[in-house]
mmCIF file of C-alpha atoms in Angstrom:
data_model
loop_
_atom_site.group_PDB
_atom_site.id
_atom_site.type_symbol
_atom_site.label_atom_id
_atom_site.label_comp_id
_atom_site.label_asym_id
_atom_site.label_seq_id
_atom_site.Cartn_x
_atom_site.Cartn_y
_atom_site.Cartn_z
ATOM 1 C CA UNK A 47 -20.240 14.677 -19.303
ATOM 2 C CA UNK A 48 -23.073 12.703 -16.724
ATOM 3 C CA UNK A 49 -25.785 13.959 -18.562
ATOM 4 C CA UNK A 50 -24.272 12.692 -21.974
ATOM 5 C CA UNK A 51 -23.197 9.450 -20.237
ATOM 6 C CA UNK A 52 -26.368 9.453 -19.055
ATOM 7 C CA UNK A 53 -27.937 9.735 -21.828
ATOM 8 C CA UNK A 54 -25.999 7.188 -23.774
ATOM 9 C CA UNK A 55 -26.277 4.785 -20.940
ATOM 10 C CA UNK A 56 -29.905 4.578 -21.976
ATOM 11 C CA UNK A 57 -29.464 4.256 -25.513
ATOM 12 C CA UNK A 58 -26.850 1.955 -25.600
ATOM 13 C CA UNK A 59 -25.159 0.878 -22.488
ATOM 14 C CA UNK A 60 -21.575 -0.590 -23.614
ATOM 15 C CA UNK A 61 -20.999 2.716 -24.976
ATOM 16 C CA UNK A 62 -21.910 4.284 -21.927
ATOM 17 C CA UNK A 63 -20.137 2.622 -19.623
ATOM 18 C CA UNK A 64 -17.349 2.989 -22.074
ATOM 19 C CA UNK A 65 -17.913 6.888 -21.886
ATOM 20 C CA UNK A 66 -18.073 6.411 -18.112
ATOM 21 C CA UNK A 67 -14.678 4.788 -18.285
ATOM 22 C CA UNK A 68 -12.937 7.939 -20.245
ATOM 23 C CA UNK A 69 -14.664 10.569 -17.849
ATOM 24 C CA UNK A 70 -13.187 8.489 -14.673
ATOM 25 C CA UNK A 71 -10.129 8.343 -15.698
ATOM 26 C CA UNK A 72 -10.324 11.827 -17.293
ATOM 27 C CA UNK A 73 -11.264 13.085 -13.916
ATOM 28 C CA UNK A 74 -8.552 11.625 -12.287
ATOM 29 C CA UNK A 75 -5.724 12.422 -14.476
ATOM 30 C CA UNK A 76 -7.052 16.212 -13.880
ATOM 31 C CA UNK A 77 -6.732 15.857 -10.489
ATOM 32 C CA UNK A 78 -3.244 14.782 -10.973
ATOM 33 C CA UNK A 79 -3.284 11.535 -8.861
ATOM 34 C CA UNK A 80 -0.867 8.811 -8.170
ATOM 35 C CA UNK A 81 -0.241 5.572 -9.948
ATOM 36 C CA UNK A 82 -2.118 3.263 -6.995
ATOM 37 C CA UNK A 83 -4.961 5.696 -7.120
ATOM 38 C CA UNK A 84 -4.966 4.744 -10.986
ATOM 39 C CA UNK A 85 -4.882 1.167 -10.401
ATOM 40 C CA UNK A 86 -7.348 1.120 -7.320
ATOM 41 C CA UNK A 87 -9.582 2.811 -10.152
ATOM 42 C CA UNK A 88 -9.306 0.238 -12.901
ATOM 43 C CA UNK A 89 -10.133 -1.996 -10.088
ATOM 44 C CA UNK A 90 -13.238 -0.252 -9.085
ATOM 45 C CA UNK A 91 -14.330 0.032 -12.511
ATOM 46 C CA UNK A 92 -13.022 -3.554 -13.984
ATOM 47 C CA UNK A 93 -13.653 -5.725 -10.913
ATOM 48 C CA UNK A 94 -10.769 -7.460 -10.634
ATOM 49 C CA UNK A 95 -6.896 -6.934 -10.173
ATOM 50 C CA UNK A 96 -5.178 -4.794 -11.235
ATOM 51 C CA UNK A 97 -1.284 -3.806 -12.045
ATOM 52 C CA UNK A 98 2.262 -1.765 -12.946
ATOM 53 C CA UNK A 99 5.374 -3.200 -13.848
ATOM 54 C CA UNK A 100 8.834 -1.493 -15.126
ATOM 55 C CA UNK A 101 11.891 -2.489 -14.708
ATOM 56 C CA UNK A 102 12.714 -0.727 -11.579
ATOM 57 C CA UNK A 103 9.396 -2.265 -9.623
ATOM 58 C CA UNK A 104 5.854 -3.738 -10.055
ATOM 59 C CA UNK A 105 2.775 -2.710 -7.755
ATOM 60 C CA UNK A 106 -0.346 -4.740 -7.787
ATOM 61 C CA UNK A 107 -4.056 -3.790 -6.339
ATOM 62 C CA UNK A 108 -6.268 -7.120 -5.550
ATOM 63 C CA UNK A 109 -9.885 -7.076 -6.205
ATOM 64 C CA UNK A 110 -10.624 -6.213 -2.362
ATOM 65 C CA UNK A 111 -8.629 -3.203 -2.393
ATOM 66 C CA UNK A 112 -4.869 -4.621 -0.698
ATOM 67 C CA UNK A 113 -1.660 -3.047 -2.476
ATOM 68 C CA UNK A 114 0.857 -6.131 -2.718
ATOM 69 C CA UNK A 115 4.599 -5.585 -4.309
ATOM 70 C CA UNK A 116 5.084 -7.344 -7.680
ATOM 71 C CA UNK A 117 7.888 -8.986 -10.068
ATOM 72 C CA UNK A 118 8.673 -6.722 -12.549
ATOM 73 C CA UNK A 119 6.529 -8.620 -14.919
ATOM 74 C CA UNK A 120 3.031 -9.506 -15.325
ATOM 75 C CA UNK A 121 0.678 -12.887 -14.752
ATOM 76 C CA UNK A 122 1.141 -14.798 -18.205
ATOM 77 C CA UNK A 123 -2.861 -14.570 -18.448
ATOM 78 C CA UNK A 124 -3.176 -11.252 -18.024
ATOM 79 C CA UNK A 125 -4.663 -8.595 -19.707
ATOM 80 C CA UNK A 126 -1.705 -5.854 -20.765
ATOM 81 C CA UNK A 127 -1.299 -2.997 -22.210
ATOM 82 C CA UNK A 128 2.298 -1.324 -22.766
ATOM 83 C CA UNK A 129 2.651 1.873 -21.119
ATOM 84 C CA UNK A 130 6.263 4.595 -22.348
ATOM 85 C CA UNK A 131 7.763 3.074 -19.248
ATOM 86 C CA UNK A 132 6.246 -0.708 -18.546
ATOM 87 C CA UNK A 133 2.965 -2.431 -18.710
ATOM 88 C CA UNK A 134 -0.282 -2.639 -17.146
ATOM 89 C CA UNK A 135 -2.659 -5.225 -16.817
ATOM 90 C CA UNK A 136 -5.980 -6.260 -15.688
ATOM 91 C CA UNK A 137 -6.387 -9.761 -13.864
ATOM 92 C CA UNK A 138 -9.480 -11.285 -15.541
ATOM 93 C CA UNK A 139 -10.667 -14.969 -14.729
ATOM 94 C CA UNK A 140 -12.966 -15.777 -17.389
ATOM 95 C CA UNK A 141 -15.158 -14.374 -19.729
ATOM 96 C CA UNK A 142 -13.775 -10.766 -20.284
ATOM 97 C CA UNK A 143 -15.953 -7.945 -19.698
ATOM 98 C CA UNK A 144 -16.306 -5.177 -22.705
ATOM 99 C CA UNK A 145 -15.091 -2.341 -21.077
ATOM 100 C CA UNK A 146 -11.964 -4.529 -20.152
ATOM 101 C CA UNK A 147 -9.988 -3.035 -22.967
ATOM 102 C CA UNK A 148 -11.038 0.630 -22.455
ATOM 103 C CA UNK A 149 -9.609 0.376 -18.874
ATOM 104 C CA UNK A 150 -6.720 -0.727 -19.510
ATOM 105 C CA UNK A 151 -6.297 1.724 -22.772
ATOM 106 C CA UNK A 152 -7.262 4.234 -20.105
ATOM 107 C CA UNK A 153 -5.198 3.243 -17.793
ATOM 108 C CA UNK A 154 -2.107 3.170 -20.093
ATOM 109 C CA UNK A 155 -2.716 6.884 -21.245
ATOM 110 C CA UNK A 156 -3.248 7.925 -17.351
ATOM 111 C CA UNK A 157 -0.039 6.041 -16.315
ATOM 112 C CA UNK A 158 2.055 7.354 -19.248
ATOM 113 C CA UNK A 159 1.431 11.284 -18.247
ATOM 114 C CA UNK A 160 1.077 11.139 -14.764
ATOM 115 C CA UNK A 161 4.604 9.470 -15.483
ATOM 116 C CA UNK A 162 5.197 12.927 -17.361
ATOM 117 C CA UNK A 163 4.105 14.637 -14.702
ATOM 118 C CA UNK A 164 6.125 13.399 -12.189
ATOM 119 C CA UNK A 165 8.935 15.063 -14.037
ATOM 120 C CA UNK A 166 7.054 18.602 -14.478
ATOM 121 C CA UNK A 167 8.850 21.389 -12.315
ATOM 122 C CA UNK A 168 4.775 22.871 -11.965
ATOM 123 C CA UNK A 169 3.791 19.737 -10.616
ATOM 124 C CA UNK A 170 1.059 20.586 -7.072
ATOM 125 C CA UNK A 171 3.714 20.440 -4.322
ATOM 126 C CA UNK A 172 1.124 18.506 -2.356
ATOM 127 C CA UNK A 173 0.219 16.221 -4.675
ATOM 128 C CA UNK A 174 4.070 15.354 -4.568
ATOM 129 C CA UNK A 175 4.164 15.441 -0.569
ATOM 130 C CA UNK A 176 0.944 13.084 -0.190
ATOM 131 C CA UNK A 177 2.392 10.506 -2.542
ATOM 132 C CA UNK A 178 3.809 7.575 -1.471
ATOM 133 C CA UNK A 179 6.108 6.596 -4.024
ATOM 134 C CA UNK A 180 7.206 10.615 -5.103
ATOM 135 C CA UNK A 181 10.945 10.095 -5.593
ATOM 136 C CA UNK A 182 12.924 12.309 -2.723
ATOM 137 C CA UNK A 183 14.566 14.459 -5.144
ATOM 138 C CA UNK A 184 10.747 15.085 -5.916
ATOM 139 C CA UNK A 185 9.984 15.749 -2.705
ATOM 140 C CA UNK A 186 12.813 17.819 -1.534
ATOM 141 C CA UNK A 187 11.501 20.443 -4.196
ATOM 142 C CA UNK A 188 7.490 19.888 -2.904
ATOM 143 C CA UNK A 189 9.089 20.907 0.236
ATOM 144 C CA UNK A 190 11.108 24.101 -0.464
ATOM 145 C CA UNK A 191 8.074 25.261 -2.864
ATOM 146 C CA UNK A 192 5.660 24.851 0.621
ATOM 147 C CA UNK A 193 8.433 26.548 2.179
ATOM 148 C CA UNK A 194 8.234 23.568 5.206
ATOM 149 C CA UNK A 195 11.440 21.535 6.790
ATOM 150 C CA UNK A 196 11.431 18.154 6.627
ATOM 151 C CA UNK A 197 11.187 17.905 9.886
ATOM 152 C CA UNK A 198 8.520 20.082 10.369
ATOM 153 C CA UNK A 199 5.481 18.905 11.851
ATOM 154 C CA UNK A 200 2.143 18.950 9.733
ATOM 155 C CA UNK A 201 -1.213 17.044 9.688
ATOM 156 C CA UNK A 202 -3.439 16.478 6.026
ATOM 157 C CA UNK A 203 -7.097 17.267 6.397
ATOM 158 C CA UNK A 204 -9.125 15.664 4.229
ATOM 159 C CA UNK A 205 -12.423 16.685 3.209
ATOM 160 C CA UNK A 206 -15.213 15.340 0.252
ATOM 161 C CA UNK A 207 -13.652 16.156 -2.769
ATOM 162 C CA UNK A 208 -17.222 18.009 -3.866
ATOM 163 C CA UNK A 209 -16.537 20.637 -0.944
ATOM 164 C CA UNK A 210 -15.784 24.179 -2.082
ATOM 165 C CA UNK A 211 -12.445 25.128 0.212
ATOM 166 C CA UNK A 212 -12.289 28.804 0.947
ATOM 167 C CA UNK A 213 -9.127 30.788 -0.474
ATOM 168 C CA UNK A 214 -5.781 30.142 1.458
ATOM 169 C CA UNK A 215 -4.552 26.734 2.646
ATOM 170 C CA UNK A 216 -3.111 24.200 -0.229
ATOM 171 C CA UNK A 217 -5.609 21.572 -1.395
ATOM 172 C CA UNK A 218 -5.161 18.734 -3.890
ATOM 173 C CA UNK A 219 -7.753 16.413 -4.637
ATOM 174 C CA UNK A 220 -6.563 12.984 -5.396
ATOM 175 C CA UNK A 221 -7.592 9.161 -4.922
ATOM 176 C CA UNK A 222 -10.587 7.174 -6.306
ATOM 177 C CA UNK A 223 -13.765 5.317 -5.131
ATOM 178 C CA UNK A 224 -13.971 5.842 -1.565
ATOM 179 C CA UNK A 225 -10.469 6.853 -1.021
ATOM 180 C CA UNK A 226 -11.067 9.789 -3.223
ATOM 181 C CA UNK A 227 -11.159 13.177 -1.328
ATOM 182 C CA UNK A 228 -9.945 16.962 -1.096
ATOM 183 C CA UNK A 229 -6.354 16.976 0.785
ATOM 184 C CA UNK A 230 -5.835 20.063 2.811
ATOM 185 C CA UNK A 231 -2.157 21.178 4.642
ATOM 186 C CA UNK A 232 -3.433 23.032 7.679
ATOM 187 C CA UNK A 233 -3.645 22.398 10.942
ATOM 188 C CA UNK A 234 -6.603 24.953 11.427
ATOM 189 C CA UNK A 235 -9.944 23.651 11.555
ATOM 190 C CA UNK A 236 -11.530 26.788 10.796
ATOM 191 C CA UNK A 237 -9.588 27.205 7.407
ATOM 192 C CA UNK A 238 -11.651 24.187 6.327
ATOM 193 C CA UNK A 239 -15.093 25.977 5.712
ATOM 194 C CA UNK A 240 -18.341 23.888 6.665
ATOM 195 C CA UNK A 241 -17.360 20.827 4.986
ATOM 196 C CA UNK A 242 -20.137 18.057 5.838
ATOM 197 C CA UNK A 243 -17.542 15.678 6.931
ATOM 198 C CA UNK A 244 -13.986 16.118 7.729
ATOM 199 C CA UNK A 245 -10.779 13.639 8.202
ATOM 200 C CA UNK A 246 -7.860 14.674 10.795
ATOM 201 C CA UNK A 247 -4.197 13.149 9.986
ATOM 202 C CA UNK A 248 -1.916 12.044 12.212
ATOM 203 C CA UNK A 249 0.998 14.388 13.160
ATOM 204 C CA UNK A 250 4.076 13.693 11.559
ATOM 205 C CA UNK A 251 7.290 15.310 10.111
ATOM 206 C CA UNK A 252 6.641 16.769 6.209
ATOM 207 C CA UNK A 253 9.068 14.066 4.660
ATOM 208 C CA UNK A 254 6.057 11.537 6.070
ATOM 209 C CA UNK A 255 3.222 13.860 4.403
ATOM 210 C CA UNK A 256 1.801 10.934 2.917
ATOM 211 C CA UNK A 257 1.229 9.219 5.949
ATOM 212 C CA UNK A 258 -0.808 11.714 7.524
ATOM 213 C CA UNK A 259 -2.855 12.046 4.261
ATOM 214 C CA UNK A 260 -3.323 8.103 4.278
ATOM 215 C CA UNK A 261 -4.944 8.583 7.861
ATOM 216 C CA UNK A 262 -7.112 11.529 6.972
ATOM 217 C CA UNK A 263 -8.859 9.841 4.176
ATOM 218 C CA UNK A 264 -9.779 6.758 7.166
ATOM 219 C CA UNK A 265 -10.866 9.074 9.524
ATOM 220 C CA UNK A 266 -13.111 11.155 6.745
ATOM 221 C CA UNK A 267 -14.236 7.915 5.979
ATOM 222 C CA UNK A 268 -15.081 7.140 9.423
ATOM 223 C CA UNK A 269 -17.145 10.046 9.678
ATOM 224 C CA UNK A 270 -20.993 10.591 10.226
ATOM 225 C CA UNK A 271 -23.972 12.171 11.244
ATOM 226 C CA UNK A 272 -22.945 11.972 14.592
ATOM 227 C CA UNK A 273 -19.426 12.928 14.592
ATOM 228 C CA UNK A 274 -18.915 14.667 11.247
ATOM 229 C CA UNK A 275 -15.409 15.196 12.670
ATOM 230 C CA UNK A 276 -13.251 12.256 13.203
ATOM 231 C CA UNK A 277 -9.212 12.820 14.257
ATOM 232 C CA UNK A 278 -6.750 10.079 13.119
ATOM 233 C CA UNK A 279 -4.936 10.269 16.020
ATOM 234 C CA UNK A 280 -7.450 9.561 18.286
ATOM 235 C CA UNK A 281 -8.073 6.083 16.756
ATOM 236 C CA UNK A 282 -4.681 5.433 17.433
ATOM 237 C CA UNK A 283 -4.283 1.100 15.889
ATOM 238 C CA UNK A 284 -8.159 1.351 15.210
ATOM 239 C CA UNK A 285 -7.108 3.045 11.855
ATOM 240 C CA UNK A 286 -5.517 -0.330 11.028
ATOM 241 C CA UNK A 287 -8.869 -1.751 10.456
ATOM 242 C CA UNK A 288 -8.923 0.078 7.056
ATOM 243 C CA UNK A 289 -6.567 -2.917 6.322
ATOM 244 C CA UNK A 290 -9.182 -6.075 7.630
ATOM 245 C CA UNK A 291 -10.983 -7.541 5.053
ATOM 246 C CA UNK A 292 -14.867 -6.968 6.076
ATOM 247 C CA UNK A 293 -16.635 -10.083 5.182
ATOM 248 C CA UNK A 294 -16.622 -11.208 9.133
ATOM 249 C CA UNK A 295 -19.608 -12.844 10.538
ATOM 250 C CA UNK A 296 -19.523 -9.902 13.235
ATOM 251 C CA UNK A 297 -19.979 -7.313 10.382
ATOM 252 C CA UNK A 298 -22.111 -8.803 8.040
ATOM 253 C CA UNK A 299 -24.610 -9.443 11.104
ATOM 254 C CA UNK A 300 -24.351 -5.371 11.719
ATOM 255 C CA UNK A 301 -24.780 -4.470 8.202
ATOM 256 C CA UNK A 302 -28.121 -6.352 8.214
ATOM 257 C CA UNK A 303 -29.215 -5.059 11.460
ATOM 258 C CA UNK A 304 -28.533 -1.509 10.230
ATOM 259 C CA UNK A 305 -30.638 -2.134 6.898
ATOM 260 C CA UNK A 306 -33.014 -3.585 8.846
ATOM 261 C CA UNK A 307 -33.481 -0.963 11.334
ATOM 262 C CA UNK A 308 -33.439 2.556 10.849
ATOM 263 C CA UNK A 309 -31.775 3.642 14.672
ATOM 264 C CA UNK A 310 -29.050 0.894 14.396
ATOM 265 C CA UNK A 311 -26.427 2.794 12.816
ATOM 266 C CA UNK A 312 -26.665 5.988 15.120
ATOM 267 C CA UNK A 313 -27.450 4.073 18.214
ATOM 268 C CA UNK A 314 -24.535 2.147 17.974
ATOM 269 C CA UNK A 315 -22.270 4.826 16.963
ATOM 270 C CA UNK A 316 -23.368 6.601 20.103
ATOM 271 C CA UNK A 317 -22.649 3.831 22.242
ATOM 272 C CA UNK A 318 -19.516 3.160 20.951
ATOM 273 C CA UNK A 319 -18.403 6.618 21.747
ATOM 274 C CA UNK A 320 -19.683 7.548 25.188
ATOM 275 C CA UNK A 321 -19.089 5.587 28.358
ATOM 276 C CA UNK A 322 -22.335 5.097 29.670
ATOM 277 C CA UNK A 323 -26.323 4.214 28.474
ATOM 278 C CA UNK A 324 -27.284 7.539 29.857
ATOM 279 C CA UNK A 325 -24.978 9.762 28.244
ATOM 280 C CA UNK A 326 -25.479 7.304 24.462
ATOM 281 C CA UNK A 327 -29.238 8.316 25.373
ATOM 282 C CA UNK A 328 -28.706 12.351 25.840
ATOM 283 C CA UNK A 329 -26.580 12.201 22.536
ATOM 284 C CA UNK A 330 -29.235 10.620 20.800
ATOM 285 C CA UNK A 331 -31.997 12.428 21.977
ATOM 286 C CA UNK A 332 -33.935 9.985 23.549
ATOM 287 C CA UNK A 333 -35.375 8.176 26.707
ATOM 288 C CA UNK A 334 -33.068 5.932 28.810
ATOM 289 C CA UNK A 335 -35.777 3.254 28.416
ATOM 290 C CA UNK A 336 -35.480 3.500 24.868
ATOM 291 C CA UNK A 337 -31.657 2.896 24.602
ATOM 292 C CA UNK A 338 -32.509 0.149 26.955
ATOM 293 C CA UNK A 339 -34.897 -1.492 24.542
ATOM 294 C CA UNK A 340 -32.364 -0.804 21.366
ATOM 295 C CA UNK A 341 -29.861 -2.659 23.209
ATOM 296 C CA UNK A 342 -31.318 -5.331 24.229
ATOM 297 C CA UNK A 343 -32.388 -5.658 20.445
ATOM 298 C CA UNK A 344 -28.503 -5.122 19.331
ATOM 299 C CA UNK A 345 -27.773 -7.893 21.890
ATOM 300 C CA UNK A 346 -30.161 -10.745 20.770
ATOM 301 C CA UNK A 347 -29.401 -10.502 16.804
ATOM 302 C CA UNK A 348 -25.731 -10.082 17.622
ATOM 303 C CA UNK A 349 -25.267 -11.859 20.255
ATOM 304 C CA UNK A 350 -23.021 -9.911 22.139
ATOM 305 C CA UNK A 351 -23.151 -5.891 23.137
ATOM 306 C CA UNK A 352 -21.380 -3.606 24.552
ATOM 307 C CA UNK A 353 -22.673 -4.214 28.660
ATOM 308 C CA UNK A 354 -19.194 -6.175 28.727
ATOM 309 C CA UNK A 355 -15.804 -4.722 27.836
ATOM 310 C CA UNK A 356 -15.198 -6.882 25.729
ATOM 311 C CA UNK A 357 -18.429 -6.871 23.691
ATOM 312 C CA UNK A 358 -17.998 -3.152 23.544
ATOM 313 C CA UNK A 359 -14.778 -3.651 21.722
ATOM 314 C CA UNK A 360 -16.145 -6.240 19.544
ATOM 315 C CA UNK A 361 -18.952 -4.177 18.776
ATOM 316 C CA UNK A 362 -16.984 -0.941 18.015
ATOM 317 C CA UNK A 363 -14.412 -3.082 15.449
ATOM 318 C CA UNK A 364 -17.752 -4.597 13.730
ATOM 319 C CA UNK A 365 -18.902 -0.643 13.200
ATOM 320 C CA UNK A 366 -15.839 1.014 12.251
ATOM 321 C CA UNK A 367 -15.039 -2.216 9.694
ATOM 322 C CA UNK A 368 -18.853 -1.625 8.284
ATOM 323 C CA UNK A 369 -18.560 1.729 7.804
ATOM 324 C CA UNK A 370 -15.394 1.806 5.552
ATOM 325 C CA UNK A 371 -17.098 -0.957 4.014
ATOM 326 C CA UNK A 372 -19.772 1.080 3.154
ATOM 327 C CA UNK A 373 -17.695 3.884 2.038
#
């Protein structure tokens, strides 16, 4: 399907992107996702708002990524499209793009069986547990079928979705853009494979499942070179940030840096996560005199750094905001 798209991208590139609409969504219905990871989609792939209304509820996904409840109807200038259950609807302010109506047609069909779905007794047990909005009765049966207590403590692992999981723990892949990743239930490292980066939930009873799986995806987004591993739980309100919009002066200026210079992003990262220039230096693999130099650099185009507590705070919430920015 990329190589046609692809191809057809080349030779005419409304029908391409129109192809590229059907495979997304395709891809995602497969994977047997949730209704926000459907509208977080059309977002990504519209560029601009997005929504679900019945009667029971609306949900709504702004253009920058936020979830916000809705009326149970949608903006008179809206986009829609009926779904078997309510409507859908695409936000557009002005001219309307030409994929605007395969999205939403899309979106519709994805909605309308992933509605089905939620009915289906052979529906992934996980994929049940790690949604938010699974109704309990749906959940109660997840449960029993994973043979866990509601009380029972678990933590989600996420992982890329691309990573081929060995044989044994239960997996589902679900979200989209750069929420989208492999869910694993196991608290086992090792069960994991040699993923290239890997997320570590927060602890919490099974009825909260989707919690922990919320918090893997951060901390696999959080993730690097550096510390391919990153555990939820050590972030502690830091995985909050997920929830800042990133067009701060403080991140912007670090984005630039970075592009500009190829040792920001790992020098930073290491000083952000050791306690002293020496030990940022050893992680890095270089001279103290070096660091030194880097830091001083860091300093003047920031104008802070991290040789005050607070700058080191300030300098570690610029990072971590930049990097889920980036992914």
């Amino acid at each position: 399907m990329q190589e046609l798209t692809g191809r057809l991208m080349s030779l005419d590139p409304e029908a391409g992107e129109g192809l590229r609409v059907v495979a997304h969504f395709d891809a995602l219905v497969d994977a047997q996702v949730g209704l926000e990871a459907l509208l977080r989609a059309a977002v990504m792939l519209s560029g601009c708002p997005a929504g679900y209304a019945d009667q029971a509820h609306g949900v709504r996904i702004a253009a920058d990524g936020r979830r916000h409840d809705h009326g149970r109807q949608p903006p008179s200038d809206a986009l829609t499209r009926t779904t078997a259950d309510g409507v859908v609807w695409l936000e557009r302010s002005g001219r309307r793009h030409p994929t605007d109506a395969m999205v939403l047609e899309r979106l519709a069909l994805a909605v309308g069986i992933g509605g089905r779905r939620r009915v289906a007794s052979d529906l992934d047990p996980l994929a049940v547990l790690v949604e938010p909005e699974s109704p309990q009765g749906a959940q109660r049966v997840a449960l029993a079928r994973l043979r866990l207590r509601p009380d029972q403590l678990l933590r989600i692992w996420a992982v890329p979705d691309d990573h081929d999981l060995p044989a044994g723990p239960p997996s589902v892949i679900t979200g989209s853009g750069a929420a989208r990743a492999r869910l694993v239930l196991t608290d086992d490292r090792n069960r994991l494979g040699d993923p290239r980066r890997a997320g570590r939930g927060i602890e919490v009873p099974a009825v909260a499942a989707a919690e922990s799986a919320r918090t893997a995806v951060i901390a696999l987004r959080l993730a690097g070179d550096l510390f391919p591993t990153v555990d939820a739980g050590s972030l502690g309100v830091l995985v909050r940030l997920a929830d800042v919009p990133d067009d701060h002066g403080d991140v912007t200026a670090l984005a630039e840096l970075i592009k500009e210079r190829s040792w920001a992003e790992d020098t930073v990262e290491a000083l952000i996560n050791t306690d002293s220039l020496r030990a940022a230096a050893k992680l890095l693999g270089i001279h103290h005199a070096t660091l030194q130099a880097r830091v001083r650099t860091v300093q003047e185009r920031l104008g802070y750094g991290p040789d005050t507590p607070l700058g080191a705070h300030r300098l570690a919430a610029a990072f971590l905001i930049n990097r889920l920015r980036q992914r």
